[in-house]
Structures are given as structure tokens and as C-alpha cells.
mmCIF file of C-alpha atoms in Angstrom:
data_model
loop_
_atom_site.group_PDB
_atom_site.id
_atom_site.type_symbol
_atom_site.label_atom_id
_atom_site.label_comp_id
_atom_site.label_asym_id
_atom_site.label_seq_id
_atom_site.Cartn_x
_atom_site.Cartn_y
_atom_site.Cartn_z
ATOM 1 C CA UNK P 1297 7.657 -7.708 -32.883
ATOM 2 C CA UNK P 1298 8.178 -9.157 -29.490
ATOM 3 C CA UNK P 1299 11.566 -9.588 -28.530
ATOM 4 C CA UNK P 1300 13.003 -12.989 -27.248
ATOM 5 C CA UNK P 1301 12.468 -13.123 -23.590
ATOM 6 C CA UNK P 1302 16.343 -14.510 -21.769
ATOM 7 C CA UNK P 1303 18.359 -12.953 -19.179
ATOM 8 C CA UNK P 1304 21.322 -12.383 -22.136
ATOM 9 C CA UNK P 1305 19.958 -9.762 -23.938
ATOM 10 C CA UNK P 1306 20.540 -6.710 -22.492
ATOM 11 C CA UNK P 1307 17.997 -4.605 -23.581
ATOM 12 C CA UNK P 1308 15.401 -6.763 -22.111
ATOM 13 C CA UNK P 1309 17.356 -7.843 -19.009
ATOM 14 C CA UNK P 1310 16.172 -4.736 -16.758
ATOM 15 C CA UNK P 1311 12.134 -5.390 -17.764
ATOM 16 C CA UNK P 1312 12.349 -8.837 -16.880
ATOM 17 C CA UNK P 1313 10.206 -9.952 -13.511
ATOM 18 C CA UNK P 1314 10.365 -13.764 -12.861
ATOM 19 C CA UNK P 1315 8.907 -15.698 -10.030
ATOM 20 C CA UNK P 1316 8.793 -19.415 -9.246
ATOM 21 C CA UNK P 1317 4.437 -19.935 -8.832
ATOM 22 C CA UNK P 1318 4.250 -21.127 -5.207
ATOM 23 C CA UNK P 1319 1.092 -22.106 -2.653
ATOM 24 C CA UNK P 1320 -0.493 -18.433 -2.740
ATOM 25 C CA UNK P 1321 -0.586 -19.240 -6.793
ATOM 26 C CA UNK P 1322 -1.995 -22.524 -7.121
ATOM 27 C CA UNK P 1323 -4.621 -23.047 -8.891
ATOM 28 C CA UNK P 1324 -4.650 -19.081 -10.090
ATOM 29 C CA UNK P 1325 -5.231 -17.840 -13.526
ATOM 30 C CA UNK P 1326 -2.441 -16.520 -15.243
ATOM 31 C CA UNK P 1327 -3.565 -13.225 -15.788
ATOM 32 C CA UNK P 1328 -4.759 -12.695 -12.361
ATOM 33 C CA UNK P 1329 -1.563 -14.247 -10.751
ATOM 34 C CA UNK P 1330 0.706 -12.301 -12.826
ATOM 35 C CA UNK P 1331 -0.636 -8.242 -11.339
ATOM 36 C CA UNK P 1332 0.338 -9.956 -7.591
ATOM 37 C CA UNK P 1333 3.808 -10.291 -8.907
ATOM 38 C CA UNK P 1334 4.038 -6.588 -10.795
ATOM 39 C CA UNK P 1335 3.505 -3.716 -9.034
ATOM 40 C CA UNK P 1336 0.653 -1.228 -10.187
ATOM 41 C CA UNK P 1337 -0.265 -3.862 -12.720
ATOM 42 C CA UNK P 1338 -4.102 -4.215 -13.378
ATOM 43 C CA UNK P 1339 -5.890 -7.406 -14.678
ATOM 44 C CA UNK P 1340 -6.500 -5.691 -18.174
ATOM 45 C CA UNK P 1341 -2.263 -5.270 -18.244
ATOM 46 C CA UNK P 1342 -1.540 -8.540 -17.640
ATOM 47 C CA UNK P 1343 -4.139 -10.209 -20.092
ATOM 48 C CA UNK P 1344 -2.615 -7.451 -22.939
ATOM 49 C CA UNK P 1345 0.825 -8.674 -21.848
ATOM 50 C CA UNK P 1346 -0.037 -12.323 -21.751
ATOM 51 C CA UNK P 1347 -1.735 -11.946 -25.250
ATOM 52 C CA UNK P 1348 1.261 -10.326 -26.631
ATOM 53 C CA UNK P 1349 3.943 -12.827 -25.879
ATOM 54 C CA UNK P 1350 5.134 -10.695 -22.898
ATOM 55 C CA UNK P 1351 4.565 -13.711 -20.452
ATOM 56 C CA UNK P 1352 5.988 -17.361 -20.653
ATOM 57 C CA UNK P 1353 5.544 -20.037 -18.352
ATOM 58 C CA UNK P 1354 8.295 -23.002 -17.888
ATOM 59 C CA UNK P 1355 9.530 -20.738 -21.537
ATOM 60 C CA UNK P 1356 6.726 -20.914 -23.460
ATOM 61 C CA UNK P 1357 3.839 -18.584 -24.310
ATOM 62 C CA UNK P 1358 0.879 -19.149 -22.499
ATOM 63 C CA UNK P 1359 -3.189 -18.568 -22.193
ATOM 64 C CA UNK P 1360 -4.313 -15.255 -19.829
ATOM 65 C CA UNK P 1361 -6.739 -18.223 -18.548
ATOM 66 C CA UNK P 1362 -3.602 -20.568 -17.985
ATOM 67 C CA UNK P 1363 -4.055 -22.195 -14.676
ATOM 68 C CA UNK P 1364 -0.899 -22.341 -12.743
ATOM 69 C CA UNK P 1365 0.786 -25.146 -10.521
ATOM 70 C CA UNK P 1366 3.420 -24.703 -7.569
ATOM 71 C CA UNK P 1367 6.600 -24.570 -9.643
ATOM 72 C CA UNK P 1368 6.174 -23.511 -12.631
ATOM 73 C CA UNK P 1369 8.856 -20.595 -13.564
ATOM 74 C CA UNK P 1370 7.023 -17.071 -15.270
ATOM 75 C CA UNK P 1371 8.729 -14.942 -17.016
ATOM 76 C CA UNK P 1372 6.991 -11.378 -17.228
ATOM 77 C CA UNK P 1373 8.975 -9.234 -19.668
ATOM 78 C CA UNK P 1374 7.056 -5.664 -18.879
ATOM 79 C CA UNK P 1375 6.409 -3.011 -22.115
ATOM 80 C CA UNK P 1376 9.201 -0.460 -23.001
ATOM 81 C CA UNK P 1377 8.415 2.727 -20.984
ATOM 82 C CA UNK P 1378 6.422 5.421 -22.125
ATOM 83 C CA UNK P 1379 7.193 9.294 -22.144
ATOM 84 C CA UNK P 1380 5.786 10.826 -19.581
ATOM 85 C CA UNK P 1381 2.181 13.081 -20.323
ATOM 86 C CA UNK P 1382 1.847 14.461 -16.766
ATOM 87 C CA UNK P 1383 2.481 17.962 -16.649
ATOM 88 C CA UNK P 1384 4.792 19.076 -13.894
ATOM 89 C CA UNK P 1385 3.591 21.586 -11.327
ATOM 90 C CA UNK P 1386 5.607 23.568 -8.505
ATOM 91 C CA UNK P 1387 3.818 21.290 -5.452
ATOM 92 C CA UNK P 1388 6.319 21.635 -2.357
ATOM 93 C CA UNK P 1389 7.736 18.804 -1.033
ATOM 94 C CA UNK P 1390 9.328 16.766 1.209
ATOM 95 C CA UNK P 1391 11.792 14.901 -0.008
ATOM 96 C CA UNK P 1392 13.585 12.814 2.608
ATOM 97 C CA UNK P 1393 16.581 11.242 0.440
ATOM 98 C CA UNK P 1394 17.648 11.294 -2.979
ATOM 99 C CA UNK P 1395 20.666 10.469 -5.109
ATOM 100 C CA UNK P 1396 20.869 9.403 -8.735
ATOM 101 C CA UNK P 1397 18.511 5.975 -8.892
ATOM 102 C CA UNK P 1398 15.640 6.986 -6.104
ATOM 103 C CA UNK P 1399 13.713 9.445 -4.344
ATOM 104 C CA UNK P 1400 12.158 8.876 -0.658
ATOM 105 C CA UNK P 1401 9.234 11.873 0.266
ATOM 106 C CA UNK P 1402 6.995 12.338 3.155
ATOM 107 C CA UNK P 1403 3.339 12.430 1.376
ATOM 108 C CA UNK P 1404 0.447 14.648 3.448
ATOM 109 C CA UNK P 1405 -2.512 13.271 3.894
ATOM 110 C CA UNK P 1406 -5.073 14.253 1.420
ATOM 111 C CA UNK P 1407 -2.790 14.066 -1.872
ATOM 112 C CA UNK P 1408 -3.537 11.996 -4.706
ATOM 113 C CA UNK P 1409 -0.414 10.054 -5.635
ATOM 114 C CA UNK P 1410 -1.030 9.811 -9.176
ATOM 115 C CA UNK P 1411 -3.655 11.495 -11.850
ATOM 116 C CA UNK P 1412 -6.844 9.306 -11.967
ATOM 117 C CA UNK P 1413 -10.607 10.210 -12.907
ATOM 118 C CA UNK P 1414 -11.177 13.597 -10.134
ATOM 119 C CA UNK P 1415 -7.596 14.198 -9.677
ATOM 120 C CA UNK P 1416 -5.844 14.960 -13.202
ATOM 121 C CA UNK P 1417 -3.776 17.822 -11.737
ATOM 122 C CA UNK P 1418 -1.933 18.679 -8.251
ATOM 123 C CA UNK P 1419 -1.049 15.287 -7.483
ATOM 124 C CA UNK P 1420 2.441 13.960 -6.137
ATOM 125 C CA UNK P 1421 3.394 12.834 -10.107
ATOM 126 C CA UNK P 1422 2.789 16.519 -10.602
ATOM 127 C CA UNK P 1423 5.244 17.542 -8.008
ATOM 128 C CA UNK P 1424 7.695 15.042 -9.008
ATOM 129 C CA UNK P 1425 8.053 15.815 -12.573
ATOM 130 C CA UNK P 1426 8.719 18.971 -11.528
ATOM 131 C CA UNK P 1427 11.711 18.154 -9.121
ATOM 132 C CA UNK P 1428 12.587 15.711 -11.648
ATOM 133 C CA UNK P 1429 11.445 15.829 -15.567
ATOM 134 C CA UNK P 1430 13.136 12.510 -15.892
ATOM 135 C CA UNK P 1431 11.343 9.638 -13.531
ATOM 136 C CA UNK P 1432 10.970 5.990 -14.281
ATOM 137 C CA UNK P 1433 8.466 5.138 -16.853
ATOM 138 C CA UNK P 1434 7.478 1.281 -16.203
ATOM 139 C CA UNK P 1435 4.283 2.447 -14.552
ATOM 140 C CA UNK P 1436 2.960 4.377 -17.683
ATOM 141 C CA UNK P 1437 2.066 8.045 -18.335
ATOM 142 C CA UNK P 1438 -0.168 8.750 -15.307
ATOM 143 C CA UNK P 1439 2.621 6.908 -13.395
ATOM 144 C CA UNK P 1440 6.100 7.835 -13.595
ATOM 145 C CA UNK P 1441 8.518 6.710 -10.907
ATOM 146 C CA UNK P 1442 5.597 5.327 -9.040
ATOM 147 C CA UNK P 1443 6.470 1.693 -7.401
ATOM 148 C CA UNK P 1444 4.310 1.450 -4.822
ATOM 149 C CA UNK P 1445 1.292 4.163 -3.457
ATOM 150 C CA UNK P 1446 -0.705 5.278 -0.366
ATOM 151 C CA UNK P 1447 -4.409 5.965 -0.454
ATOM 152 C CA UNK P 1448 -5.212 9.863 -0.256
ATOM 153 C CA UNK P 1449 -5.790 10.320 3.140
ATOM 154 C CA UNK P 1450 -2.828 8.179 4.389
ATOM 155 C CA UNK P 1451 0.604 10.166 4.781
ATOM 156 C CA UNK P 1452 4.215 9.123 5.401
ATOM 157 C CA UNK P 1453 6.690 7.699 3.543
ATOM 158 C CA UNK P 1454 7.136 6.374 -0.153
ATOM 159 C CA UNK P 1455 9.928 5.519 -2.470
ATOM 160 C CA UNK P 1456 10.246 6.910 -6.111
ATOM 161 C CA UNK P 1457 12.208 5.438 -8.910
ATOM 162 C CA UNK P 1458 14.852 7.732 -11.076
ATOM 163 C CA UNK P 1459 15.431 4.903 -13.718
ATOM 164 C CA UNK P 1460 13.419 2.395 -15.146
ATOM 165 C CA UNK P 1461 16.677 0.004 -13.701
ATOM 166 C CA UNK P 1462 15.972 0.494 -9.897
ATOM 167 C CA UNK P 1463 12.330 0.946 -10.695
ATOM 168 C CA UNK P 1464 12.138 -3.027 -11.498
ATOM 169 C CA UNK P 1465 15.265 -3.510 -8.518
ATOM 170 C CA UNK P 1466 12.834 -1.968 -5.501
ATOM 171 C CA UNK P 1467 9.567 -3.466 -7.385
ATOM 172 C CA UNK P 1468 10.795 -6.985 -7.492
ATOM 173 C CA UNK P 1469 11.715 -6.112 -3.094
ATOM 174 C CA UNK P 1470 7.926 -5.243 -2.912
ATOM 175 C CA UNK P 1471 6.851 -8.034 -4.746
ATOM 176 C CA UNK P 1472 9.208 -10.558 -2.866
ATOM 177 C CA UNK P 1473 7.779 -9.021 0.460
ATOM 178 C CA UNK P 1474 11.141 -7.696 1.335
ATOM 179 C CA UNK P 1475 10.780 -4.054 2.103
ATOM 180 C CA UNK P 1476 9.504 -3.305 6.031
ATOM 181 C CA UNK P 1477 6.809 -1.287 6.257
ATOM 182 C CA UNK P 1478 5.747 -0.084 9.670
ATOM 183 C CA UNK P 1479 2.700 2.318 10.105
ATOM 184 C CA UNK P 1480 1.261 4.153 13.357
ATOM 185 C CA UNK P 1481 -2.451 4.218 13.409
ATOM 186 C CA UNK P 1482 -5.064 5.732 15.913
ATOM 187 C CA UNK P 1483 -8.037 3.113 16.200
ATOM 188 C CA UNK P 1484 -11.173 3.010 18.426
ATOM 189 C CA UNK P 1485 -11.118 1.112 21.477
ATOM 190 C CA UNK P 1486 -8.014 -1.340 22.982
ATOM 191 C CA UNK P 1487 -6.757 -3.541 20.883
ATOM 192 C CA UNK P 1488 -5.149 -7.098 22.511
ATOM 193 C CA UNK P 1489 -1.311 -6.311 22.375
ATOM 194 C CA UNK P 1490 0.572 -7.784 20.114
ATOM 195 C CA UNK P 1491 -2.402 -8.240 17.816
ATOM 196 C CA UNK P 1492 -1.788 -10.624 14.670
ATOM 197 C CA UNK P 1493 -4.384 -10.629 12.180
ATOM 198 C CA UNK P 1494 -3.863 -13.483 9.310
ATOM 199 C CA UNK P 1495 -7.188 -12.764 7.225
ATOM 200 C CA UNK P 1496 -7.789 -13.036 3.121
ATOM 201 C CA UNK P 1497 -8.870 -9.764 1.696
ATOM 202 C CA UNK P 1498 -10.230 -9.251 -1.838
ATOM 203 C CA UNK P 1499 -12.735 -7.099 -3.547
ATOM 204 C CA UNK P 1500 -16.039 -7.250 -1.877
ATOM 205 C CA UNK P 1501 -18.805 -9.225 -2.834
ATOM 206 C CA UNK P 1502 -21.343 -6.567 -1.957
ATOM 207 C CA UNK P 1503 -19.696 -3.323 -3.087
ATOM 208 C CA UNK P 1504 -16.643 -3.769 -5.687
ATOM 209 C CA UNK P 1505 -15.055 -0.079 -4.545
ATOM 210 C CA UNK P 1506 -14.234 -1.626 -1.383
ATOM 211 C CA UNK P 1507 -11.906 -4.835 0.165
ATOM 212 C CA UNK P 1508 -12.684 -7.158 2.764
ATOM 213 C CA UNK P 1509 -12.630 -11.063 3.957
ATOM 214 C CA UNK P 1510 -15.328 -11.446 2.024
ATOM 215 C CA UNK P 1511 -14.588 -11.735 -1.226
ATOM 216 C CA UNK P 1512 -14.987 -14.994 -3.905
ATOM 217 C CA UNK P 1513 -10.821 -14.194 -5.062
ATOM 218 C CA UNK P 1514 -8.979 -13.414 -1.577
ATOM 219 C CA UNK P 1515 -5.634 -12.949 -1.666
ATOM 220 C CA UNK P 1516 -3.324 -13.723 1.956
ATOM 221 C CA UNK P 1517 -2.642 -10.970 4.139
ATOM 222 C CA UNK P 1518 -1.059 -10.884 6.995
ATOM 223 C CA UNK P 1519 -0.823 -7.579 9.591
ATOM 224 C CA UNK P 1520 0.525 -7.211 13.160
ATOM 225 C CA UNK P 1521 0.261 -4.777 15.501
ATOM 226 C CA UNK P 1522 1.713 -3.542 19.112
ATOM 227 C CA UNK P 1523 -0.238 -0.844 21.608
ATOM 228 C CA UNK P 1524 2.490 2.688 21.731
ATOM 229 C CA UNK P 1525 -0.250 4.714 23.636
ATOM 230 C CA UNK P 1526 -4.133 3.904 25.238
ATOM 231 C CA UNK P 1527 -5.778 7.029 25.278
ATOM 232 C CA UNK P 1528 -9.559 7.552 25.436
ATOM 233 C CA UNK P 1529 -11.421 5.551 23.665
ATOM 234 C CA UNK P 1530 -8.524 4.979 21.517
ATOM 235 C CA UNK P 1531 -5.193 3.436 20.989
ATOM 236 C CA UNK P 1532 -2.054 4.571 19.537
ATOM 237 C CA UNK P 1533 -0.827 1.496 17.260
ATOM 238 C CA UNK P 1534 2.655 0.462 15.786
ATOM 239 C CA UNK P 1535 1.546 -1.720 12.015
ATOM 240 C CA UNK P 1536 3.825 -3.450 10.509
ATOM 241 C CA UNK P 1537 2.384 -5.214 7.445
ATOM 242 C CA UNK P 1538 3.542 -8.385 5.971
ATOM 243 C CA UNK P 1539 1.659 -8.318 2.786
ATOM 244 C CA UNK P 1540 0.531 -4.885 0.626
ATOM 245 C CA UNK P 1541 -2.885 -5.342 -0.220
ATOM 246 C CA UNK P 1542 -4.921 -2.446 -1.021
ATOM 247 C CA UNK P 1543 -6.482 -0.874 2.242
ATOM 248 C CA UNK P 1544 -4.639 -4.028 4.368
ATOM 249 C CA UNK P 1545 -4.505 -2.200 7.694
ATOM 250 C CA UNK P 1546 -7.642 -0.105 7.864
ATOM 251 C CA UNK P 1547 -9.772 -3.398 6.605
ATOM 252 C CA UNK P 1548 -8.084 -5.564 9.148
ATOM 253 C CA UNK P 1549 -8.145 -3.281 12.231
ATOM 254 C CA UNK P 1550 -11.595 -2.640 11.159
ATOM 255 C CA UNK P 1551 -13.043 -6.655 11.048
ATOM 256 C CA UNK P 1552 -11.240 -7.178 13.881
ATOM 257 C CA UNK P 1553 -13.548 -4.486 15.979
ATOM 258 C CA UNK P 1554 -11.273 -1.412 16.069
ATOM 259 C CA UNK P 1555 -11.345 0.806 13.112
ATOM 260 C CA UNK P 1556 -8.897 3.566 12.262
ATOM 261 C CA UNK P 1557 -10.103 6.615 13.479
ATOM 262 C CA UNK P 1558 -11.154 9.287 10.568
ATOM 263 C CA UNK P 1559 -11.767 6.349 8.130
ATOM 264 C CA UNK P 1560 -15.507 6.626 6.933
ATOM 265 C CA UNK P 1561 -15.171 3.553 4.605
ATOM 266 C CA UNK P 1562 -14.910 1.109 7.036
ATOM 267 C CA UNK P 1563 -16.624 1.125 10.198
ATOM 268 C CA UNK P 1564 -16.482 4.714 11.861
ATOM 269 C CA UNK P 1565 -18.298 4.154 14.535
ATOM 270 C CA UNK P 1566 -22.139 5.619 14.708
ATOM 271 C CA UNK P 1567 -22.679 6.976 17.620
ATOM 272 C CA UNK P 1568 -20.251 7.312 21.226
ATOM 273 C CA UNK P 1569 -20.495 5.598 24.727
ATOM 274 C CA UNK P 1570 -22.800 7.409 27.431
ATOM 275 C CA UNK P 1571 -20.120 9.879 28.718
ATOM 276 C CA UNK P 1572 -17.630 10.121 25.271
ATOM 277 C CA UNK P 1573 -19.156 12.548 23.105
ATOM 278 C CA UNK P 1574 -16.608 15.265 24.201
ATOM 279 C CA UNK P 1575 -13.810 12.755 23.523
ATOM 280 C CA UNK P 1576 -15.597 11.521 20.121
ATOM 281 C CA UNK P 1577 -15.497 15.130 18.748
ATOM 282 C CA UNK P 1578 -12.210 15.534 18.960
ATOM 283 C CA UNK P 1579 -11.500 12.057 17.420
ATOM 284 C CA UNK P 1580 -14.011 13.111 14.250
ATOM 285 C CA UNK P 1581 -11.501 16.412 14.142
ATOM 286 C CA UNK P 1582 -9.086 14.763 11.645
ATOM 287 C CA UNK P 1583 -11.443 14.291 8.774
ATOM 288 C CA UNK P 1584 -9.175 11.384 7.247
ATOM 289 C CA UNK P 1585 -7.916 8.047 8.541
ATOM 290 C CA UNK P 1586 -5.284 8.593 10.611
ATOM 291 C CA UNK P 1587 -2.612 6.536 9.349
ATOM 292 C CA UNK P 1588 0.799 7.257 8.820
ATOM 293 C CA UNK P 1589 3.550 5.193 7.060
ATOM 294 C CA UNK P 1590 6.038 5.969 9.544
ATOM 295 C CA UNK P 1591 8.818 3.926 8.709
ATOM 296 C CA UNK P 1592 10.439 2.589 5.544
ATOM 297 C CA UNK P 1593 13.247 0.010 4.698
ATOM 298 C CA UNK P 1594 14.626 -1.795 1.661
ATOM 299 C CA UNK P 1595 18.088 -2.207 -0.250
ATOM 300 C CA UNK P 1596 19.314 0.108 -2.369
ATOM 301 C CA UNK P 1597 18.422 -0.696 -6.136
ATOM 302 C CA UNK P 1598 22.825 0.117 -7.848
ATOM 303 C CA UNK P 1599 24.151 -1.043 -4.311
ATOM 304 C CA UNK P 1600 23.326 -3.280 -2.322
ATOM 305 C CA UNK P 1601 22.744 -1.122 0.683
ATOM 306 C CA UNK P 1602 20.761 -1.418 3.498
ATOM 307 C CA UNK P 1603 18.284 1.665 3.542
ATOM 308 C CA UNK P 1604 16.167 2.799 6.228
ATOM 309 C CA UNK P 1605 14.114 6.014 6.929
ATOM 310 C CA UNK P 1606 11.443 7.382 9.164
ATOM 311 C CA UNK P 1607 8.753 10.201 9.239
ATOM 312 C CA UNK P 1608 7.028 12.068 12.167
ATOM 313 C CA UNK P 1609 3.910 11.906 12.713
ATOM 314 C CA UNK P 1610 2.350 15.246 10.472
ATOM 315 C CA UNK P 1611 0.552 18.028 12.472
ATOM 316 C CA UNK P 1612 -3.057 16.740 12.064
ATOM 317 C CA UNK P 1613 -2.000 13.407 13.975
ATOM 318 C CA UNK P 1614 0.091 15.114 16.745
ATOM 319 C CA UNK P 1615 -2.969 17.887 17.273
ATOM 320 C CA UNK P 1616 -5.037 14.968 17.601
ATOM 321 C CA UNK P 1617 -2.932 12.634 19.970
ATOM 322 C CA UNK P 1618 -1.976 16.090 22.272
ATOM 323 C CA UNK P 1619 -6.305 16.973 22.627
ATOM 324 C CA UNK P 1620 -6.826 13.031 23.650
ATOM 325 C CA UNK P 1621 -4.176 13.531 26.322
ATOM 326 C CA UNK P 1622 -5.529 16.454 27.688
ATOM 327 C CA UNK P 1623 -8.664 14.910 27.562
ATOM 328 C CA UNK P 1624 -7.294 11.717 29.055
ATOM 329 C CA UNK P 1625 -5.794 13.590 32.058
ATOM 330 C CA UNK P 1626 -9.226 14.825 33.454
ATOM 331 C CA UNK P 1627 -11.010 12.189 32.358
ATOM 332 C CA UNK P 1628 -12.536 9.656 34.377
ATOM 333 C CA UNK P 1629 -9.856 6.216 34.189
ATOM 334 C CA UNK P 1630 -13.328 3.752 34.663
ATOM 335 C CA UNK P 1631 -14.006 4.720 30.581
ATOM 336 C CA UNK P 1632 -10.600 4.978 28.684
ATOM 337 C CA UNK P 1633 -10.038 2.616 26.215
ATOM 338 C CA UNK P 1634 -13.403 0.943 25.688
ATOM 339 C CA UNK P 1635 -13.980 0.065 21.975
ATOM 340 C CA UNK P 1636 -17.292 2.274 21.241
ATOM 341 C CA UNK P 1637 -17.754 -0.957 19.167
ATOM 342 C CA UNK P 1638 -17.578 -3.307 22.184
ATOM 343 C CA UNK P 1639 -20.023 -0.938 24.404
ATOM 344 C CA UNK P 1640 -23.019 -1.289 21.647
ATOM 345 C CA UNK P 1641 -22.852 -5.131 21.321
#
């Protein structure tokens, strides 16, 4: 039996995620609007959800093929949590902050955030549960305390939820666009500084495992981006994201001519300028994208407060940024910075 969705009964009162449908929402389906508005949600979740009574629109049940107008009020009350299945394992790590409600660690590149086909053991979950047996459970069993995620290769910061009460407090932040996220990313060439890239991303009409512009369901996203360091044949960048779509930054900087340097999904570049392929083998040294969430902000979930942390760049990165400089300082000035991109065309 479904409960009565209303902000007066408590028990239902913390699992409640409501959202007034505006421009980005128009025309949308209901079960594809409502996963842009709940964290970690898939399609599949929100048509279960929609099916089940868990989602009303102006109060009333609704159709997952509902199609929404600018404001209409949704209701999303999300499923009691689950016990957690993971099995906790003694991974080190680096936790940043903690208190009663949250967590904030330092991922390293090259761990899974959460169990998935390939990875059902030695993933961050693992690690968590095993600092703390009792996480959040809104994300499911694979899940705990997960709000938001970085991809595998991508290291830095991340917030973890305690309770299932500041897991929906921080989630409705993300979902509100709220929390400041700023990244620093090494890319190919020189980038225009500041750099503002407003470009749709979806799933892509060619290949499904990856995003980009071109896509039949494109979503807004929005990412800027300011020059820290040129070095050769590369830039040091500063991202700050105003949208989290999946693989925002490295699909933008990559469309836009100057990929993240590591990434092999999109657009590594195939072959370096007459004179570079000293400087291009130390670039290919990191084996992942390197991309680092270096900075995190949001309120705190019980009170109110103004949080913000940051994270070094990890060893890989700085090994990487100390060879270009050594490289830059005998290089010859005439061919720093030149996107290898740029040179082909």
C-alpha cells in the first residue's frame, strides 16, 4: 500500500523530492523528467515509481508517458531504503570531513565508486561500509550513501550521506544546481581564456555508451573554464560546472577542440605535431583522464552551514604537470601551446 504523499506525515516527509516543471521540462515525459530531478535515478526507477503511485503531478497520480508543462508541481515520494548487500572491505581512505549526517573523501583515480557489472568488489561502497556499516540507503543496495559519483578515472572530492535525512537534504542541493563544483583539468592545446561552453549533451546517436551534442534527448549543460598554467602542448584548466551531466567536462572540452589529456573516449589525439613526440609521451604517461574534482561546496544537510573543502592535485597529476615544466623550460617557446588538434586541420 502506497502511503498518502503530503508534507504532514512524518514518515514520508524526509523521501519527499518536489520541483515546480520549468523551461528545461517542457514538453518532457514524466518518467524521463523525473531521473533529472533525483539523483542516481535511472529511467526504469522512475517509470516503477510513477506506476506505483510514487509520483503525482499538480496531486494526482499520473502516466510515466505524462507530458509535462512549465508549472506544474511533482511530487516524487522515493521507496523506503533498503539494507545494505555490499560487503565492507578494509580499502584505505581519505576521508576529508565527517561528523554525524555526512562524509567528504578524496577518491583516486581508477576506483569504481559503486559495485556494477566488472567491479562487484574493492570499490569506494566497499570502503565505506567498512568505515561506516550504517550509510544512507535511498540509492539502493549497490549504493549506500552515494549522492552524487565520479567516473573511475576522475579523482577528487565527493560527499557521502550518513542518514537517509541529509541524503535527500544535499540531493535536492545537487538537483537545484546549488552545490559548486570546480575541477582542474590538463587538456591539449590553448584553450581561449575564460572559455564558456553552453552545449546540450545526451546519449549519442551513434554509440549509446557514450554522451555528446548529438543526441535526439539533450539535456542543457553549461561549463566554464579559466587557463591556471600553458605548458606544452597543453593547458592547466580551472572547471567549474554549472550543470552535472554525465562526462560534462571531458565531452565539452573535447567538441570544443581540446580534449582532456589521458581520456581515450573522447578525442585523444592520434598522432603529435612535427617536433612534440617527446612532450606527447609524457602526456600519454597518466593512463587516465586527468581530471580532478578539486573543490567542493554546499550547505550542511542538520544546519544550515556553509561548507567548503578542497583536494590537491594526487601524485599522478603533479608528476605529470612537474615533467611538462621541465620539458617546457628547454623547449623551444615557437611550439608551446598549440592544440595537436589545431596543427592537423
Amino acid at each position: 500500500m502506497i502511503a498518502k504523499l503530503g508534507p504532514t506525515d512524518p514518515e514520508n516527509s524526509d523521501r519527499l523530492i518536489r520541483w515546480t516543471v520549468g523551461r528545461e521540462d517542457e514538453n518532457q515525459r514524466l518518467d524521463r523528467a523525473v531521473p533529472a530531478h533525483v539523483p542516481d535515478a535511472s529511467r526504469a526507477q522512475a517509470k516503477r515509481w510513477i506506476e506505483n503511485g510514487r509520483v503525482r503531478v499538480e496531486g494526482k497520480r499520473a502516466r510515466p508517458s505524462l507530458i509535462l508543462h512549465e508549472g506544474q508541481r511533482v511530487v516524487v515520494e522515493l521507496p523506503p531504503p533498503e539494507a545494505a548487500e555490499t560487503s565492507p572491505e578494509p580499502i584505505p581512505l581519505d576521508i576529508v570531513y565527517e561528523d554525524d549526517d555526512l562524509l567528504v573523501v578524496n577518491k583516486p583515480p581508477f576506483l569504481v565508486v559503486h559495485p556494477a557489472p566488472g567491479h562487484q568488489s574493492g570499490t569506494l561502497v566497499n570502503a565505506l561500509l567498512h568505515h561506516s556499516p550504517n550509510l544512507s540507503g535511498v540509492s539502493g543496495v549497490a549504493r549506500p550513501g552515494i549522492v552524487h559519483r565520479l567516473d573511475r578515472g576522475t579523482s577528487g572530492l565527493m560527499v557521502v550521506a550518513k542518514n537517509d535525512r541529509a541524503h535527500q537534504a544535499i540531493a535536492r542541493q545537487f538537483a537545484n544546481r546549488s552545490v559548486e563544483k570546480r575541477y582542474q583539468a590538463l587538456v591539449y592545446g590553448r584553450p581561449p581564456s575564460p572559455l564558456r561552453i553552453e552545449s546540450a549533451l545526451g546519449r549519442d546517436v551513434r554509440d549509446r555508451k557514450k554522451v555528446s551534442s548529438h543526441s535526439r534527448r539533450a539535456k542543457p549543460a553549461v561549463t566554464e573554464a579559466i587557463a591556471i598554467e600553458h605548458l606544452p602542448f597543453s593547458t592547466l584548466l580551472s572547471v567549474r560546472i554549472e550543470t552535472g551531466r554525465t562526462h560534462q567536462i571531458r565531452v565539452h572540452l573535447s567538441e570544443a577542440g581540446f580534449p582532456v589529456v589521458g581520456d581515450s573516449d573522447y578525442g585523444r589525439p592520434r598522432r603529435p605535431p612535427v617536433g612534440g613526440e617527446p612532450v606527447f609521451r609524457i602526456l600519454r604517461g597518466i593512463g587516465r583522464p586527468a581530471l580532478h574534482a578539486a573543490f567542493l561546496g554546499f550547505l550542511h544537510p542538520r544546519t544550515g552551514e556553509s561548507l567548503r573543502f578542497e583536494a590537491a592535485l594526487p601524485t599522478d597529476m603533479n608528476e605529470l604537470l612537474e615533467n611538462l615544466r621541465a620539458a617546457r623550460n628547454g623547449s623551444d617557446s615557437r611550439t608551446l601551446g598549440r592544440s595537436p588538434i589545431q596543427r592537423r586541420k
